[in-house]
Short mmCIF file of C-alpha atoms in Angstrom, two decimals:
data_model
loop_
_atom_site.label_atom_id
_atom_site.label_comp_id
_atom_site.label_asym_id
_atom_site.label_seq_id
_atom_site.Cartn_x
_atom_site.Cartn_y
_atom_site.Cartn_z
CA MET A 9 -22.70 29.49 11.07
CA ASN A 10 -24.42 26.24 9.99
CA MET A 11 -21.86 23.79 8.61
CA GLY A 12 -23.93 20.62 8.86
CA LEU A 13 -21.93 19.43 11.87
CA GLY A 14 -22.86 17.24 14.81
CA THR A 15 -21.13 17.49 18.18
CA HIS A 16 -19.21 14.44 19.42
CA THR A 17 -20.91 13.19 22.56
CA THR A 18 -17.75 12.44 24.55
CA ALA A 19 -15.51 15.42 23.78
CA THR A 20 -16.71 18.93 23.15
CA THR A 21 -13.50 19.76 21.34
CA ILE A 22 -14.07 17.19 18.60
CA ILE A 23 -16.70 17.65 15.92
CA GLU A 24 -17.94 14.91 13.62
CA ILE A 25 -19.24 15.90 10.20
CA THR A 26 -22.66 14.45 9.46
CA GLY A 27 -23.51 16.32 6.25
CA HIS A 28 -21.55 16.80 3.04
CA MET A 29 -17.77 16.69 2.90
CA LEU A 30 -16.23 20.04 3.83
CA GLY A 31 -13.17 21.98 2.79
CA ALA A 32 -10.84 23.83 5.15
CA ASP A 33 -12.20 27.15 3.89
CA SER A 34 -15.55 26.28 5.52
CA LEU A 35 -14.11 26.35 9.05
CA PRO A 36 -13.71 29.04 11.69
CA GLU A 37 -10.27 29.97 13.00
CA GLY A 38 -8.34 27.46 15.10
CA TYR A 39 -9.82 24.31 13.56
CA ILE A 40 -8.10 21.29 11.98
CA LEU A 41 -10.01 19.32 9.36
CA ALA A 42 -8.83 15.71 8.89
CA THR A 43 -10.01 13.57 5.97
CA VAL A 44 -9.55 9.83 5.34
CA PHE A 45 -10.59 8.72 1.85
CA HIS A 46 -10.29 6.01 -0.80
CA ASP A 47 -7.80 7.41 -3.27
CA THR A 48 -9.14 5.67 -6.37
CA ASP A 49 -7.00 7.58 -8.86
CA GLY A 50 -3.85 7.24 -6.74
CA ASN A 51 -2.83 10.89 -6.92
CA GLY A 52 -2.73 11.39 -3.13
CA THR A 53 -5.31 14.18 -3.12
CA ILE A 54 -9.05 13.84 -2.69
CA SER A 55 -11.11 14.35 -5.84
CA GLN A 56 -14.77 15.24 -6.18
CA ASP A 57 -15.89 11.68 -6.93
CA GLU A 58 -13.79 9.97 -4.23
CA LYS A 59 -15.48 8.76 -1.06
CA GLY A 60 -14.53 9.22 2.56
CA MET A 61 -13.74 6.21 4.75
CA LYS A 62 -15.98 5.68 7.75
CA GLY A 63 -14.85 4.30 11.11
CA VAL A 64 -11.17 5.28 11.06
CA ALA A 65 -9.74 6.58 14.34
CA LEU A 66 -7.67 9.78 14.33
CA ARG A 67 -5.84 11.30 17.25
CA ILE A 68 -4.46 14.69 18.23
CA LYS A 69 -2.74 15.13 21.59
CA ASN A 70 -4.90 13.13 24.04
CA LYS A 71 -8.12 13.25 22.03
CA THR A 72 -9.42 10.66 19.57
CA ALA A 73 -12.24 10.83 17.04
CA THR A 74 -13.66 8.38 14.52
CA THR A 75 -14.54 9.39 10.98
CA THR A 76 -18.18 9.32 9.94
CA THR A 77 -19.61 8.58 6.49
CA THR A 78 -17.84 11.61 5.03
CA GLY A 79 -14.47 10.29 6.19
CA GLN A 80 -13.87 13.51 8.10
CA VAL A 81 -13.52 14.85 11.62
CA ILE A 82 -12.78 18.33 12.91
CA PHE A 83 -10.49 18.96 15.85
CA GLN A 84 -11.32 22.33 17.42
CA ASP A 85 -10.24 23.97 20.59
CA PHE A 86 -9.57 27.42 19.19
CA LEU A 87 -6.11 25.97 18.78
CA PRO A 88 -3.29 28.50 19.07
CA ALA A 89 -0.86 28.98 16.21
CA GLY A 90 1.69 26.20 16.00
CA THR A 91 2.46 22.73 14.67
CA TYR A 92 0.22 19.78 15.52
CA THR A 93 0.51 16.05 14.86
CA ILE A 94 -2.50 14.07 13.67
CA SER A 95 -2.09 10.28 13.84
CA LEU A 96 -4.14 7.56 12.17
CA ASP A 97 -4.80 4.25 13.93
CA ILE A 98 -4.01 1.72 11.21
CA ASN A 99 -5.82 -1.00 13.19
CA THR A 100 -9.11 0.77 12.41
CA VAL A 101 -8.50 0.72 8.65
CA PRO A 102 -10.04 -2.23 6.73
CA ILE A 103 -7.34 -4.85 6.15
CA GLU A 104 -7.55 -4.62 2.36
CA TYR A 105 -6.47 -0.96 2.38
CA ILE A 106 -3.05 0.68 2.65
CA CYS A 107 -2.38 4.22 3.82
CA THR A 108 -0.06 5.81 1.26
CA VAL A 109 1.30 8.53 3.55
CA PRO A 110 2.96 8.31 6.99
CA LEU A 111 0.49 7.49 9.75
CA GLU A 112 1.52 10.66 11.59
CA GLN A 113 1.03 13.94 9.74
CA SER A 114 2.13 17.39 10.91
CA VAL A 115 -0.06 20.42 10.24
CA VAL A 116 0.62 24.08 10.92
CA ILE A 117 -2.00 26.56 12.10
CA SER A 118 -1.11 30.17 11.46
CA SER A 119 -2.15 32.97 13.80
CA ASP A 120 -5.36 33.65 11.88
CA GLY A 121 -6.05 30.40 10.07
CA THR A 122 -7.12 26.80 10.01
CA ALA A 123 -5.41 23.66 8.74
CA SER A 124 -6.35 20.47 6.94
CA VAL A 125 -4.73 17.07 6.56
CA GLU A 126 -5.56 14.12 4.31
CA PHE A 127 -4.92 10.40 4.72
CA PRO A 128 -5.33 8.69 1.31
CA LEU A 129 -6.03 4.95 1.29
CA GLN A 130 -5.60 2.53 -1.59
CA LEU A 131 -6.71 -1.05 -2.09
CA SER A 132 -3.66 -3.27 -1.73
CA SER A 133 -2.49 -5.55 -4.54
CA LYS A 134 -0.57 -8.83 -4.78
CA ILE A 135 1.98 -10.43 -7.09
CA GLU A 136 2.32 -14.22 -7.01
CA GLY A 137 4.39 -16.73 -8.89
CA LEU A 138 6.69 -19.72 -8.90
CA VAL A 139 10.37 -20.47 -9.41
CA PHE A 140 10.69 -23.97 -10.86
CA ILE A 141 13.06 -26.48 -12.46
CA ASP A 142 12.13 -26.31 -16.13
CA GLU A 143 13.18 -29.82 -17.09
CA ASN A 144 11.93 -29.62 -20.68
CA ARG A 145 12.89 -25.95 -21.09
CA ASN A 146 9.49 -24.92 -22.41
CA GLY A 147 9.19 -21.96 -20.02
CA LEU A 148 6.10 -23.39 -18.31
CA PRO A 149 5.71 -25.23 -14.97
CA ASP A 150 4.57 -28.69 -16.03
CA PRO A 151 3.28 -31.50 -13.80
CA GLY A 152 6.14 -33.16 -11.95
CA GLU A 153 8.56 -30.25 -12.27
CA GLN A 154 10.04 -29.25 -8.93
CA GLY A 155 9.80 -25.84 -7.28
CA VAL A 156 12.94 -24.03 -6.14
CA ARG A 157 13.02 -23.00 -2.48
CA ASP A 158 15.01 -20.08 -1.04
CA ALA A 159 15.18 -18.19 -4.34
CA ILE A 160 15.10 -14.41 -3.98
CA ILE A 161 12.72 -12.32 -6.09
CA HIS A 162 13.02 -8.54 -6.28
CA ALA A 163 10.13 -6.16 -7.02
CA ASN A 164 11.62 -2.67 -7.23
CA ASP A 165 12.97 -2.04 -3.71
CA CYS A 166 11.14 -5.01 -2.17
CA LEU A 167 12.24 -8.63 -2.04
CA THR A 168 10.80 -11.96 -1.00
CA VAL A 169 12.03 -15.55 -0.77
CA THR A 170 10.34 -18.60 -2.26
CA SER A 171 8.84 -21.18 0.08
CA TYR A 172 9.54 -24.92 0.14
CA ASP A 173 7.46 -25.46 -3.02
CA GLY A 174 9.02 -22.60 -4.99
CA CYS A 175 6.07 -20.25 -4.58
CA TYR A 176 6.46 -16.57 -3.74
CA ARG A 177 4.13 -13.69 -3.00
CA PHE A 178 4.34 -9.92 -2.64
CA SER A 179 1.40 -8.66 -0.57
CA GLY A 180 0.33 -5.16 0.40
CA MET A 181 1.56 -3.63 -2.85
CA LEU A 182 0.47 -0.24 -4.14
CA SER A 183 -0.75 0.22 -7.70
CA GLY A 184 1.96 1.13 -10.17
CA LYS A 185 4.77 -0.31 -12.26
CA TYR A 186 7.15 -2.92 -10.92
CA THR A 187 10.28 -4.62 -12.22
CA LEU A 188 10.48 -8.22 -11.03
CA LYS A 189 13.85 -9.96 -11.13
CA LEU A 190 15.03 -13.42 -10.16
CA ASP A 191 18.30 -13.22 -8.21
CA MET A 192 20.41 -15.92 -9.85
CA GLY A 193 22.97 -15.64 -7.06
CA SER A 194 20.35 -16.95 -4.65
CA ILE A 195 19.79 -19.92 -6.96
CA THR A 196 23.43 -20.89 -6.61
CA ASP A 197 23.32 -20.34 -2.85
CA ALA A 198 20.28 -22.63 -2.66
CA GLY A 199 22.36 -25.48 -4.07
CA TYR A 200 21.50 -25.27 -7.75
CA GLN A 201 24.98 -25.05 -9.21
CA ASP A 202 25.47 -24.22 -12.88
CA TYR A 203 21.80 -23.47 -13.57
CA GLU A 204 20.54 -20.84 -16.01
CA PRO A 205 17.17 -19.13 -16.67
CA THR A 206 14.78 -20.65 -19.19
CA THR A 207 12.39 -17.71 -18.97
CA ILE A 208 12.89 -13.96 -19.00
CA ASN A 209 14.90 -13.16 -15.89
CA THR A 210 13.52 -9.63 -15.51
CA MET A 211 9.85 -8.77 -16.04
CA ASN A 212 8.04 -5.43 -16.02
CA VAL A 213 4.46 -5.56 -14.74
CA GLY A 214 1.74 -3.07 -13.91
CA LEU A 215 -0.61 -3.36 -10.93
CA GLN A 216 -4.06 -1.87 -10.52
CA GLN A 217 -5.60 -1.21 -7.12
CA GLY A 218 -6.89 -4.43 -5.58
CA GLN A 219 -5.39 -6.61 -8.33
CA ARG A 220 -4.03 -10.09 -7.70
CA LEU A 221 -1.45 -10.71 -10.41
CA ARG A 222 -0.76 -14.45 -10.61
CA ARG A 223 1.56 -16.84 -12.45
CA VAL A 224 4.54 -14.52 -12.73
CA ASN A 225 6.85 -17.51 -13.02
CA PHE A 226 10.58 -17.99 -13.43
CA GLY A 227 12.08 -21.20 -14.81
CA ILE A 228 15.64 -22.47 -14.46
CA ALA A 229 17.41 -25.53 -15.83
CA LYS A 230 20.80 -27.19 -15.66
CA ARG A 231 23.16 -25.48 -18.04
CA GLU A 232 23.63 -27.62 -21.12
CA LYS A 233 27.19 -28.70 -21.76
CA GLU A 234 28.65 -27.96 -25.13
CA ILE A 235 29.73 -31.01 -27.04
CA GLU A 236 33.12 -30.66 -28.63
CA PHE A 237 33.78 -32.56 -31.82
CA GLU A 238 37.31 -33.52 -32.67
#
C-alpha cells in the first residue's frame, strides 16, 4: 500500500507523513494517526481548508515524533487493542497559539481497527483596558486623570487585577463572547470609599482569533452628595 509516507529515521515505529493529509481510514490495523492543525473556524474539528501545524512534538509511551508540513504523524507498532495516551509538548507550539483541548488525549484501538486524535490550535487573543478616576464624569480617560490600582476585572470565569497605573490585560484568550465586569467591591477594598461607576459596569465583547481588543475602560468617580434644601 502506498500512502505517501516517509519512515522516521530514528524510530521504525513512527511514521511521518510527507504527502497529503490522511484520514484514519487510510491506515492499516494497529495504527494511530495524530493531527495538529490551525483551527481557523474554531469548531474543534479539522476542515478541508485548514492547515496542519509543522514542528509540534507528540509522544506516545516512550516514543516522540514531530509533525511535518501536514501537521500529522503516525504511531505504528501493530498496537494491540487498548487505550493509549498521546501527549502534545506545548513548548513546541508557536507562542501565539493555544491548544483548545487537553494536552493529553486518550484514544482507543479496537481489536481490528485504528484510531485518530486531533489537537486543534487557535491564535490567542487579548483584552486590554484601564480603570480610572473619571474626575469630569465624561466616561473617558483624560490627561491627568489617575488610574486605579488593585481593581478586579472579570471576563467570564477569568479575572485579573489592575497594575499601579490602572491598566489591566487578559492574555491567551480564545475567540468567543466575553462579559467583562468591574468588581466594585475591589474598588472599596483598594481605598476608594463611596465611589460609583461613570461608565457601563458590565460590557459584552466578542473576540476574533488573534485579535487585540484595546481601550475597554471603566471609569469611577466620588459619589456626589445630594444637597438638601430646607
